[in-house]
Short mmCIF file of C-alpha atoms in Angstrom, two decimals:
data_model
loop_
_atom_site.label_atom_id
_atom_site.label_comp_id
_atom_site.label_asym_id
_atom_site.label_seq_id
_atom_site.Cartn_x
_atom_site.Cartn_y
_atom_site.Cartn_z
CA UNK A 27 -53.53 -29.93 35.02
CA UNK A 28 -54.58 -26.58 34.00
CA UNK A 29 -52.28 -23.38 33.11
CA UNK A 30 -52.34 -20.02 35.16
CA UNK A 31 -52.36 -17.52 32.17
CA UNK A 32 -50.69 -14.83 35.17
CA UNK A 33 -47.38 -17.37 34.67
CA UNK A 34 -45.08 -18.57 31.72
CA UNK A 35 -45.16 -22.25 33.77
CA UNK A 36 -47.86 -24.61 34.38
CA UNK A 37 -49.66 -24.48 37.85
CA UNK A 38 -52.52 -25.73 39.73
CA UNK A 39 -55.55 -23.52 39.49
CA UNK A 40 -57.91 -24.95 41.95
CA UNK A 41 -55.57 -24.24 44.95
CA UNK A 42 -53.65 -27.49 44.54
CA UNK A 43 -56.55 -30.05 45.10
CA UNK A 44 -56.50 -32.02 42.15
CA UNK A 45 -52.44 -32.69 41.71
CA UNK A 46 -51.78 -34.65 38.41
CA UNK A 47 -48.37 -37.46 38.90
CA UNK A 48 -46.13 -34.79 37.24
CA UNK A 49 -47.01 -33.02 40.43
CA UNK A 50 -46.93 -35.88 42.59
CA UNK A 51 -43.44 -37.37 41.44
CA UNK A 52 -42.11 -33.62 41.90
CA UNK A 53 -43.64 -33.23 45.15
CA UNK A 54 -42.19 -36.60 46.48
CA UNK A 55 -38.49 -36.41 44.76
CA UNK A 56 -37.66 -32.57 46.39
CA UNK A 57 -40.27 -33.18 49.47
CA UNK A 58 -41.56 -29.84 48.99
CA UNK A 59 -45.64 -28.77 49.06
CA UNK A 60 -46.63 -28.06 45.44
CA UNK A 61 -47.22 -24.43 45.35
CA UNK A 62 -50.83 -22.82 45.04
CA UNK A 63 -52.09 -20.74 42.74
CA UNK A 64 -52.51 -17.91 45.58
CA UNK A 65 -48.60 -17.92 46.20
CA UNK A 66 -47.97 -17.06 42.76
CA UNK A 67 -46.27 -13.42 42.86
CA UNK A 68 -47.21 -12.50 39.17
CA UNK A 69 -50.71 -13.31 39.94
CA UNK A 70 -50.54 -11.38 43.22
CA UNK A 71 -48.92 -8.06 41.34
CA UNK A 72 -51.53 -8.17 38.81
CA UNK A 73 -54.36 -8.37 41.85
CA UNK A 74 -52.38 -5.39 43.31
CA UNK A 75 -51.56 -2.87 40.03
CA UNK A 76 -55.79 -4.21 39.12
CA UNK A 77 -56.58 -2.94 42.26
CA UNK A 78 -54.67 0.19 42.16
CA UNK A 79 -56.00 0.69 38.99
CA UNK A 80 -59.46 0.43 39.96
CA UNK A 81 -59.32 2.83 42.70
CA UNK A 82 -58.99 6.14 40.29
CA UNK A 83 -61.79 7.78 39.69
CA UNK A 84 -61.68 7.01 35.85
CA UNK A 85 -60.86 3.50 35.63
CA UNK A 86 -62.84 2.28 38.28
CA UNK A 87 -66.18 4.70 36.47
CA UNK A 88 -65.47 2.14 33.65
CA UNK A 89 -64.47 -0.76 35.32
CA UNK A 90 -67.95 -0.89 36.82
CA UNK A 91 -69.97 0.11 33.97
CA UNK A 92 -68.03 -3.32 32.09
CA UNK A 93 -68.11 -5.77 34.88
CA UNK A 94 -72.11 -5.34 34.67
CA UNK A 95 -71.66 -5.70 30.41
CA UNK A 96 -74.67 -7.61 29.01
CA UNK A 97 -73.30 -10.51 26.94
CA UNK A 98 -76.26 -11.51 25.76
CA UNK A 99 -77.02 -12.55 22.22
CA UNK A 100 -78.51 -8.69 21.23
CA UNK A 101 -75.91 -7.29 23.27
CA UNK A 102 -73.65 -9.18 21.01
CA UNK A 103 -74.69 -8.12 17.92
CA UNK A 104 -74.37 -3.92 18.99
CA UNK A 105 -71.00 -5.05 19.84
CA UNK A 106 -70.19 -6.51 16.46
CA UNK A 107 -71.86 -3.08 15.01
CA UNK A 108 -70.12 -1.07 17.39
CA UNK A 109 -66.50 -2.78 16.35
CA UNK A 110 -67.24 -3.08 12.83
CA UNK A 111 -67.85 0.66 11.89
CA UNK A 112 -63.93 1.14 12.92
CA UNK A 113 -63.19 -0.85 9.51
CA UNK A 114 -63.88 1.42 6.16
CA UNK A 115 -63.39 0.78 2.99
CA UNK A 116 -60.23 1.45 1.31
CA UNK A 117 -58.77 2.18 4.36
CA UNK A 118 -55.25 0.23 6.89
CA UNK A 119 -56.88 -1.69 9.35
CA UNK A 120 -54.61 -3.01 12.39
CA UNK A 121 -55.91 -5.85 14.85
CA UNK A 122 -53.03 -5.45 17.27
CA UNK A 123 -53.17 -8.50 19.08
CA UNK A 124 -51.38 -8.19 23.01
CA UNK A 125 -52.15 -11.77 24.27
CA UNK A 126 -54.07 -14.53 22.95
CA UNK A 127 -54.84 -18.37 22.89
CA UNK A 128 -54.68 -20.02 19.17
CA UNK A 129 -58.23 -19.82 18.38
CA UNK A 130 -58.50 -16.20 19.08
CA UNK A 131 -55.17 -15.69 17.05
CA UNK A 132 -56.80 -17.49 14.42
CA UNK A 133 -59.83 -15.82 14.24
CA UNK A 134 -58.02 -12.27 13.99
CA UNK A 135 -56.24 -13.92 11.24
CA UNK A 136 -59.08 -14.80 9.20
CA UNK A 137 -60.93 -11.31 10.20
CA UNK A 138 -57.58 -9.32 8.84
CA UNK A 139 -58.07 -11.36 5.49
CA UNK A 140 -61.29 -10.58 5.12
CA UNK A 141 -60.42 -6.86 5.40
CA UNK A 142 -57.04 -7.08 3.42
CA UNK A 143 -55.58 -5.42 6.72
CA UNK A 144 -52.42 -6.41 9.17
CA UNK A 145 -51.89 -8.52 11.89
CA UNK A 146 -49.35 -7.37 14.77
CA UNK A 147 -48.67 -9.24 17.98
CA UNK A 148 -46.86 -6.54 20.17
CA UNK A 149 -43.90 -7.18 21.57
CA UNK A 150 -41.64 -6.47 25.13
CA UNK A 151 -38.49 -4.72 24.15
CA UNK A 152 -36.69 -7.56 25.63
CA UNK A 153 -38.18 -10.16 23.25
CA UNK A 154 -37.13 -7.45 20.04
CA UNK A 155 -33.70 -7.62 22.16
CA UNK A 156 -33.12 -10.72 22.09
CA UNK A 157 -34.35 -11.66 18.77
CA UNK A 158 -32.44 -9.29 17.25
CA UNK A 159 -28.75 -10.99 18.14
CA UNK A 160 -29.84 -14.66 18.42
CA UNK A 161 -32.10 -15.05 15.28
CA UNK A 162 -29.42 -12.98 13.68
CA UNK A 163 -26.53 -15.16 14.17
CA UNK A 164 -28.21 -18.48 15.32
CA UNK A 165 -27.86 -20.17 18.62
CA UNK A 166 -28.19 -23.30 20.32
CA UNK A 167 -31.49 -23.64 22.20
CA UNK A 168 -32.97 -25.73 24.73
CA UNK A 169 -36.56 -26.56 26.27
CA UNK A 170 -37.60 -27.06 30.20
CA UNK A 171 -38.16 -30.31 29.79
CA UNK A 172 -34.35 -30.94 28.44
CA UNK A 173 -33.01 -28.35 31.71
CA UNK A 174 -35.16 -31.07 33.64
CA UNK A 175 -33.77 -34.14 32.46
CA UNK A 176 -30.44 -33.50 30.96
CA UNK A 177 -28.72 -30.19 32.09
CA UNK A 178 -25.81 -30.58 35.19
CA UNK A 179 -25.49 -26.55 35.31
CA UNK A 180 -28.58 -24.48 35.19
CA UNK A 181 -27.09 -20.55 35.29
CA UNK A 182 -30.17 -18.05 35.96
CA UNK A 183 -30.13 -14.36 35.35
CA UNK A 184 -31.79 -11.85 37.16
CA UNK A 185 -34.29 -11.62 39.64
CA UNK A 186 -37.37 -11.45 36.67
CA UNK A 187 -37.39 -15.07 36.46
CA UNK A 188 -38.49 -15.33 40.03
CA UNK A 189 -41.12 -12.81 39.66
CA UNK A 190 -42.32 -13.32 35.82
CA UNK A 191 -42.21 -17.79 36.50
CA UNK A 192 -41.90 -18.57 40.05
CA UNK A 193 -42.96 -22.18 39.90
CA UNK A 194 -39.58 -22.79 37.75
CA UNK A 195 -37.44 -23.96 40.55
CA UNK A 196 -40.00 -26.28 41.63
CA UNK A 197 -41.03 -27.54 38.46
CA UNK A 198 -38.32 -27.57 36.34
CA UNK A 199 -35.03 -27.13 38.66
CA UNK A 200 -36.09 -29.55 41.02
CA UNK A 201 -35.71 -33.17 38.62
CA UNK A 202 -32.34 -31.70 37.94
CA UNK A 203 -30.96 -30.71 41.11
CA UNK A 204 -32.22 -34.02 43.20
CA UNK A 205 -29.56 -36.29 44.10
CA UNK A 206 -27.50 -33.84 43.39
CA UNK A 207 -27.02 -34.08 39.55
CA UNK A 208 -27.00 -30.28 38.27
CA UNK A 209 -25.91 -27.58 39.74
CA UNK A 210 -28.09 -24.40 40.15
CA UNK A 211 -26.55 -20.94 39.98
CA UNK A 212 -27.95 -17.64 39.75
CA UNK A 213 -26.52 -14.27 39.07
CA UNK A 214 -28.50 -11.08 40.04
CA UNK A 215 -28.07 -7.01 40.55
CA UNK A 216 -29.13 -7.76 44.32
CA UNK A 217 -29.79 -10.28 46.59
CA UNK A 218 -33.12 -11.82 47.32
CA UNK A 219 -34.05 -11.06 50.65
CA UNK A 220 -35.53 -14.81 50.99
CA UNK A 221 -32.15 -16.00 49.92
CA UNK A 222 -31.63 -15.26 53.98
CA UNK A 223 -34.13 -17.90 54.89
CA UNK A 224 -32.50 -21.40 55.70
CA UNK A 225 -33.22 -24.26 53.32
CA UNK A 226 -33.99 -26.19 56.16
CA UNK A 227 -37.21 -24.02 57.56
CA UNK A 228 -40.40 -24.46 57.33
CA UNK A 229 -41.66 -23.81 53.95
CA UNK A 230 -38.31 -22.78 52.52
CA UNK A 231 -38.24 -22.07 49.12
CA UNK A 232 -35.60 -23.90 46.65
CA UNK A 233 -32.81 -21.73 46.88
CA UNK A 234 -30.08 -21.74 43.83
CA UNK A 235 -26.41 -23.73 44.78
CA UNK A 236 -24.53 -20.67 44.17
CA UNK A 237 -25.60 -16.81 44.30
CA UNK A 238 -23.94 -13.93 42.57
CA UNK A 239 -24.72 -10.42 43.09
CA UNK A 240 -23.03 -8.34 40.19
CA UNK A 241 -23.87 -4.56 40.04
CA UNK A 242 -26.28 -4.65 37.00
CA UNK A 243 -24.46 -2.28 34.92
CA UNK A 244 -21.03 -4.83 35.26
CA UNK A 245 -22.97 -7.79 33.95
CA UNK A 246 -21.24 -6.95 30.60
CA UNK A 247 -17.74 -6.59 32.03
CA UNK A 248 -18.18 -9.83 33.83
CA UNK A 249 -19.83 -11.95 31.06
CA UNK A 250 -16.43 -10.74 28.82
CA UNK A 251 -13.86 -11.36 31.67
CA UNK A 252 -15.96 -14.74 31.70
CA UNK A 253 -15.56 -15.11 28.20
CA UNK A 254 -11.43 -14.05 27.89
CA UNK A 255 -11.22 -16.90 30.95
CA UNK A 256 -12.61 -19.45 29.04
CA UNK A 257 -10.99 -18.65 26.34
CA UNK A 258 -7.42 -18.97 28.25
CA UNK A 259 -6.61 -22.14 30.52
CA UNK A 260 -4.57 -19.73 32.22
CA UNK A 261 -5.83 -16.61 32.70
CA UNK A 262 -3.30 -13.52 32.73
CA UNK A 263 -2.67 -11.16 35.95
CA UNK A 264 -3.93 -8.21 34.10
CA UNK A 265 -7.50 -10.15 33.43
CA UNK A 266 -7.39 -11.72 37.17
CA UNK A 267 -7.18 -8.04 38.61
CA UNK A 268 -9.75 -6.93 36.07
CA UNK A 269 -12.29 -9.25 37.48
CA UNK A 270 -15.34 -7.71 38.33
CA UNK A 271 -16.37 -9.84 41.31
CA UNK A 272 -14.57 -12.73 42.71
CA UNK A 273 -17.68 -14.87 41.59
CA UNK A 274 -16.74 -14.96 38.08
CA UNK A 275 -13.70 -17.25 39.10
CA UNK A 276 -16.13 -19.42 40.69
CA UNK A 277 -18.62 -19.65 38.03
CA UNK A 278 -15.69 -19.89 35.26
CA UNK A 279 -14.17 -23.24 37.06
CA UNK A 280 -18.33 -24.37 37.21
CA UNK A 281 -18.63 -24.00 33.52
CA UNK A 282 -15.54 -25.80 32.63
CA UNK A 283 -16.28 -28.81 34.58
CA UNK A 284 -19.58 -28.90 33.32
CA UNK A 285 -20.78 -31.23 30.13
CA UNK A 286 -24.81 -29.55 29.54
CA UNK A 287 -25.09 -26.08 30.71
CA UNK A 288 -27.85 -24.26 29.97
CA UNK A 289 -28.34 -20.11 30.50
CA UNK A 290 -31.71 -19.11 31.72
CA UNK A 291 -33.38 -15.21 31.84
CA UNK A 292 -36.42 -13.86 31.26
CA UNK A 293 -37.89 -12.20 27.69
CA UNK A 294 -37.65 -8.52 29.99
CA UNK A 295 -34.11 -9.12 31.35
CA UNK A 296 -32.28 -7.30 28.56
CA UNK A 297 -34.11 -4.49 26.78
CA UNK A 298 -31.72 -1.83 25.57
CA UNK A 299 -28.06 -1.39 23.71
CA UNK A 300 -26.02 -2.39 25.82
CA UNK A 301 -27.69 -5.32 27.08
CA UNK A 302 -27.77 -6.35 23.22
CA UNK A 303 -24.03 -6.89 23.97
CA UNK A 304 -24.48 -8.69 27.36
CA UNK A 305 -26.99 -11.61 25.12
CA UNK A 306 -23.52 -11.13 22.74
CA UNK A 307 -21.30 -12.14 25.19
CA UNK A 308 -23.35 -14.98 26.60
CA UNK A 309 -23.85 -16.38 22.79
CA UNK A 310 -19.81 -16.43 22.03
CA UNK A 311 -19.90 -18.00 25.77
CA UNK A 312 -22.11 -20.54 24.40
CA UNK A 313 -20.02 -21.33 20.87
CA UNK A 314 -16.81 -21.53 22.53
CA UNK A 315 -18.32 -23.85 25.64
CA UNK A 316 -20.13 -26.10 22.69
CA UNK A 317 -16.93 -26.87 20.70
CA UNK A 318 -15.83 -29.43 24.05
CA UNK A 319 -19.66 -30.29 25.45
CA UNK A 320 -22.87 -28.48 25.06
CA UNK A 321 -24.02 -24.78 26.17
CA UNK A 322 -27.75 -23.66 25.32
CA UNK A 323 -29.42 -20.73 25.80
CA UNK A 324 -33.07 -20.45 26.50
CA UNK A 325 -35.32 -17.20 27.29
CA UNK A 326 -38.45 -17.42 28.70
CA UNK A 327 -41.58 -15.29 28.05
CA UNK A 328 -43.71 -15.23 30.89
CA UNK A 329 -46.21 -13.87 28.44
CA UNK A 330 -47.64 -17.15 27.56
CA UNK A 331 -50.81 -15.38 25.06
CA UNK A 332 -48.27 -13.52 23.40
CA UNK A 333 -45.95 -16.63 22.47
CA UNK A 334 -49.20 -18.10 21.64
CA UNK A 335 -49.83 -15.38 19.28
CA UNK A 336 -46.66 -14.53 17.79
CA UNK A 337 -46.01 -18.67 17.08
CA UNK A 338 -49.59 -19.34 15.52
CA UNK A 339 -49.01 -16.12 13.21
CA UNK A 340 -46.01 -17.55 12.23
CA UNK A 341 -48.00 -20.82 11.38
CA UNK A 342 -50.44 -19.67 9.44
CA UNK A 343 -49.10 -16.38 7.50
CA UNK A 344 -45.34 -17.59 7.18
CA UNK A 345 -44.43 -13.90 8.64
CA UNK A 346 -42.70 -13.76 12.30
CA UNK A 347 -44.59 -10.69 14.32
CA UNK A 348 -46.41 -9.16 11.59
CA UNK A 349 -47.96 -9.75 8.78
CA UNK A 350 -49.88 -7.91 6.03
CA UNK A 351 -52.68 -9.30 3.55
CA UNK A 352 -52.40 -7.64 0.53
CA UNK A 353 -55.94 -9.35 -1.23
CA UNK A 354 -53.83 -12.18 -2.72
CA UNK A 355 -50.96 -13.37 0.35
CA UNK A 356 -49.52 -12.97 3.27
CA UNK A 357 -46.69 -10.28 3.64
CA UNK A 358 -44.25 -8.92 6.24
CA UNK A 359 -43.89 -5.72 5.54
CA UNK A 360 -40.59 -4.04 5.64
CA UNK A 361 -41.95 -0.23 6.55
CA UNK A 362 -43.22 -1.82 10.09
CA UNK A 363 -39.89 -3.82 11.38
CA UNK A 364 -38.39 -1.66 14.46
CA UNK A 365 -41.07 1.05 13.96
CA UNK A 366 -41.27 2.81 17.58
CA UNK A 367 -45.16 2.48 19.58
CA UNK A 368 -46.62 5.85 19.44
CA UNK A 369 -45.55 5.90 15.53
CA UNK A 370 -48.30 3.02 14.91
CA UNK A 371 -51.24 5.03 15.65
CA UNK A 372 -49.50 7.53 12.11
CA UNK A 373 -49.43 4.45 10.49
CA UNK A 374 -52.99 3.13 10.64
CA UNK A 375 -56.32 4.41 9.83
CA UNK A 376 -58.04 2.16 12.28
CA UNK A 377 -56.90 0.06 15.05
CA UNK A 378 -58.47 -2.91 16.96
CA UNK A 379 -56.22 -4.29 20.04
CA UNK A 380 -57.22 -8.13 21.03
CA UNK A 381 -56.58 -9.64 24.17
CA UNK A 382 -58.35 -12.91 25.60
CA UNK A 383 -55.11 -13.57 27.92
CA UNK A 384 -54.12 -11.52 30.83
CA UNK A 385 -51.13 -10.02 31.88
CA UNK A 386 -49.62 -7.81 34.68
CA UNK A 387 -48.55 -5.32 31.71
CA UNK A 388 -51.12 -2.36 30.98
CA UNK A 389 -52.40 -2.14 27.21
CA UNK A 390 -50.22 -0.16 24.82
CA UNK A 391 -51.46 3.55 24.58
CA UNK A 392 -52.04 3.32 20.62
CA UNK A 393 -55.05 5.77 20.42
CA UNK A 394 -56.67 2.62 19.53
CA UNK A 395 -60.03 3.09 17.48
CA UNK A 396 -61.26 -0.30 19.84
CA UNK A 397 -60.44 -2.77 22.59
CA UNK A 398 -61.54 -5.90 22.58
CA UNK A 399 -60.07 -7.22 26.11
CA UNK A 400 -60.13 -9.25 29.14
CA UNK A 401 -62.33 -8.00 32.10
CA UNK A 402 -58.28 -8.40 33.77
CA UNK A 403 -56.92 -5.88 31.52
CA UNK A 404 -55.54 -2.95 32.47
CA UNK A 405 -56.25 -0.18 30.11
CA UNK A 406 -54.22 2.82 29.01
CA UNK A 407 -55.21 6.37 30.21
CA UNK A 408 -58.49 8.33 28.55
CA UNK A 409 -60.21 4.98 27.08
CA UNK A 410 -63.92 5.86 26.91
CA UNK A 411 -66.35 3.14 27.84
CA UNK A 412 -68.25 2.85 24.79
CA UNK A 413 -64.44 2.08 22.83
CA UNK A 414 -64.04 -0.93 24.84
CA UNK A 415 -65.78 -4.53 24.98
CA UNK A 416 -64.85 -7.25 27.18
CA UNK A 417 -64.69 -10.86 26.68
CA UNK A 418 -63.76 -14.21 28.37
CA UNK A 419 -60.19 -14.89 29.77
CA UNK A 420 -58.37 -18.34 28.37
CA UNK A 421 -57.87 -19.99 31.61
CA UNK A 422 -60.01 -18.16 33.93
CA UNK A 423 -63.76 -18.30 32.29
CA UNK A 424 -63.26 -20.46 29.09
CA UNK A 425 -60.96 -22.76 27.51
CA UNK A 426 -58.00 -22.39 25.30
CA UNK A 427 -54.48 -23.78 24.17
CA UNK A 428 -51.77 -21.59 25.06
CA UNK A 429 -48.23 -22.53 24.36
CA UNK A 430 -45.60 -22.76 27.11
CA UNK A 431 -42.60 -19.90 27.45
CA UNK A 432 -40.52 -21.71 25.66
CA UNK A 433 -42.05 -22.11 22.86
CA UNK A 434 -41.34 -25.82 23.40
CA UNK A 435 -45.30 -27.00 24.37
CA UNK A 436 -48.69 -26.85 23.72
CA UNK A 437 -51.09 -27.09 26.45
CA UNK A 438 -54.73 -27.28 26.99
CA UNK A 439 -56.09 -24.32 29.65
CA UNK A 440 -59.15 -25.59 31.31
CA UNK A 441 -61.20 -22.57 32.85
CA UNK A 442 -60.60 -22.36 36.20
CA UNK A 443 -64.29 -20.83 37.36
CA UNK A 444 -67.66 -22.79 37.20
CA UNK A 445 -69.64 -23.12 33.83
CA UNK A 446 -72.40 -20.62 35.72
CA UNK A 447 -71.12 -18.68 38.21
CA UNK A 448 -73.26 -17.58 41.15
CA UNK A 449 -73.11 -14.23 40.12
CA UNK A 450 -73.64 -14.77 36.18
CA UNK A 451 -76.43 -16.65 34.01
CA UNK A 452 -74.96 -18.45 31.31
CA UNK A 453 -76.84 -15.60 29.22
CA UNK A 454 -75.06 -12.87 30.79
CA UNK A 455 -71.61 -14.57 30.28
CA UNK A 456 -68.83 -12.74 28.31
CA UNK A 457 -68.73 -14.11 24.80
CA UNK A 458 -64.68 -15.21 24.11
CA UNK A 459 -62.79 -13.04 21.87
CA UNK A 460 -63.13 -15.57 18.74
CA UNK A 461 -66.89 -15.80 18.65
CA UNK A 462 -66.75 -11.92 19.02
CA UNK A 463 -64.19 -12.00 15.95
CA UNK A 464 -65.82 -14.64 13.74
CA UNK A 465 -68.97 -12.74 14.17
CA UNK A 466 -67.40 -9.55 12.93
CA UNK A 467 -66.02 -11.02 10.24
CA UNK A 468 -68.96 -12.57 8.72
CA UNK A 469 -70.80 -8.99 9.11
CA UNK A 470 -68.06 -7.21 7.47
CA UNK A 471 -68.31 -10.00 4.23
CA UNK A 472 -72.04 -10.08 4.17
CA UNK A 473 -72.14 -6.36 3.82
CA UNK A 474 -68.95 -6.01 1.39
CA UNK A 475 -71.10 -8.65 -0.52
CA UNK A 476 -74.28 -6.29 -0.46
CA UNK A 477 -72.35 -3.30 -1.50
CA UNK A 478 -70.97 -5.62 -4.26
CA UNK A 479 -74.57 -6.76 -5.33
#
């Protein structure tokens, strides 16, 4: 089994020839084809924005003069130069780190250490969102593998899951649903054209139980009218006629029959204010449902490097997000928490941004001093070829462990292309981002040890 780094779920990267038994048993309990990597929409978007992207005059001028990028050994070592001159003395470093598998993470780590610099892995407004009312107050979570096995209503919000992790119905949703155990519904701003398409043709998708379509800009009003229901065995006339949508009576009576519910919606779902309420709302949903049985939320991050990242920072710093190494330990400092993007660039002398795993998202424009990035990258406006290196993608060209998006497993990713591709010698391969990091980091000590000497 290898790991699409284009999807927060697990999927087969060699077109679905080589099916492990998770696959099989999956395949034979919902009798549907496991899906191929070539079906997967996030993949697909980032083929299309890559190939918008490369059709401008000034990516596609650097896109070309990387994709020929000599990797070999002397090749390597102007690269380590080239970064390395970014870093002076007495001066804030910043490895910004966008996506990454653990041993890239670690590596930036170390390098930051060496420096006495800061570690950031950047974050989607929704994740701050989120984190910002659950972690504050506490919740109760779940994992995939528990929606699989134990859940009897799965509730889904908004139509990002389908895009951001669209094996998760047949994955995930499927062991729960067959025989008709759970219950799937799923609440969105519109309806999914391919919700028109009956369950019984040819290649029909799995299609949720229950579908409502609430005006995105309600899904706070309905969330508290399904909250005041709850809360009341008998609801009053005034909150009946207040009722956003019909639907919430429908999915009230669901959630009071059922004994394991668990709330799914993506890490980009809810990025603002007032969606900071909606997650509100759906946590006091949660208490009040757990006092009688059990209601968990879970949000996914279809970002699996930058999981990766943030988690294996958290490992081996103690800091969640950032963290800053002061010459004697690890520190999360309080100047950077909620600082807004284009104020990091005033904050920083120097910055590096690291990416070894793709993602449909273009780079952060941080007037970054270097990139050190995935030929699958798409970079910000007015980067110069000489400011950017690329290196091997976890997944895709070389190996990594990536954790899934939610944060509940650790898998190995298995490169999905040959050892020596047609088209490159194995001297002319990209180095990965680690090697490219480790080396930079012994330079940097050997020459802060000459200076010392």
């Amino acid at each position: 089994m290898s790991h699409c780094c284009l999807c927060g779920l697990l999927c087969s990267l060699d077109g679905g020839a080589r099916e492990s038994a998770e696959l099989q048993i999956e395949s034979r309990t919902a009798s549907i084809q496991p899906p191929k990597v070539q079906d997967c929409r996030r993949r697909n978007q980032w083929l299309r924005q890559s190939r918008s992207s490369e059709s401008s005059s000034s990516s596609s001028s650097i896109n070309r003069c990387l994709m020929t990028n000599d990797a070999s050994a002397e090749s390597q070592t102007a690269q380590v130069a080239t970064i390395s001159a970014i870093f002076k003395p007495r001066q804030r470093s910043l490895i910004w780190i966008d996506g990454a598998d653990v041993n890239t993470t670690r590596s930036a780590v170390s390098l930051a250490q060496t420096i006495r610099g800061t570690v950031h892995i950047g974050q989607s407004s929704g994740s701050a969102a989120t984190h910002s009312v659950l972690a504050n107050q506490g919740w109760l979570g779940s994992s995939l593998a528990e929606v699989a096995t134990h859940a009897d209503l799965i509730v889904t919000l908004g139509g990002g899951l389908r895009v951001e992790a669209p094996l998760l119905a047949q994955r995930f949703l499927t062991p729960a649903l067959a025989g008709g155990r759970a219950e799937w519904c799923h609440i969105d701003a519109h309806r999914d054209e391919d919700d028109a398409q009956p369950s019984g043709a040819p290649g029909a998708k799995l299609l949720p139980n229950y579908t409502a379509v609430w005006p995105r800009h309600k899904w706070y009003e309905a969330l508290t009218h399904i909250l005041l229901a709850l809360q009341s065995a008998s609801p009053s006339a005034e909150h009946q006629a207040a009722r956003a949508d019909a639907s919430v009576d429908t999915l009230v009576s669901k959630l009071q029959r059922a004994k394991n519910t668990v709330w799914i919606w993506d890490a980009e779902e809810f990025h603002d204010a007032i969606d900071e309420l909606s997650i509100s709302r759906l946590l006091s949903i949660s208490r009040l449902l757990t006092q009688s049985a059990r209601c968990s939320l879970l949000c996914l991050d279809a970002q699996v490097g930058r999981v990766t990242a943030q988690e294996t920072l958290l490992w081996l710093t103690g800091c969640n997000g950032t963290a800053d190494f002061d010459g004697t330990r690890w520190n999360q400092p309080l100047s950077l928490r909620q600082i807004a993007l284009e104020e990091w660039q005033h904050a920083f002398d120097s910055i590096l941004v690291v990416s070894s795993v793709p993602s449909v998202h273009p780079l952060p424009n941080l007037n970054a001093s270097h990139f050190m990035v995935t030929e699958q990258s798409l970079l910000p406006a007015g980067v110069e070829a000489n400011q950017v290196t690329r290196v091997s993608t976890v997944g895709i060209d070389c190996d990594g462990h990536l954790m899934r998006g939610d944060r509940a497993t650790m898998m190995y990713c298995a490169a999905s292309q040959p050892a020596s591709p047609r088209d490159k010698s194995p001297e002319t391969r990209l180095p990965t981002a680690a090697t490219l990091l480790d080396q930079l980091r012994n330079q940097l000590r050997s020459g802060a040890a000459v200076d010392a000497n």
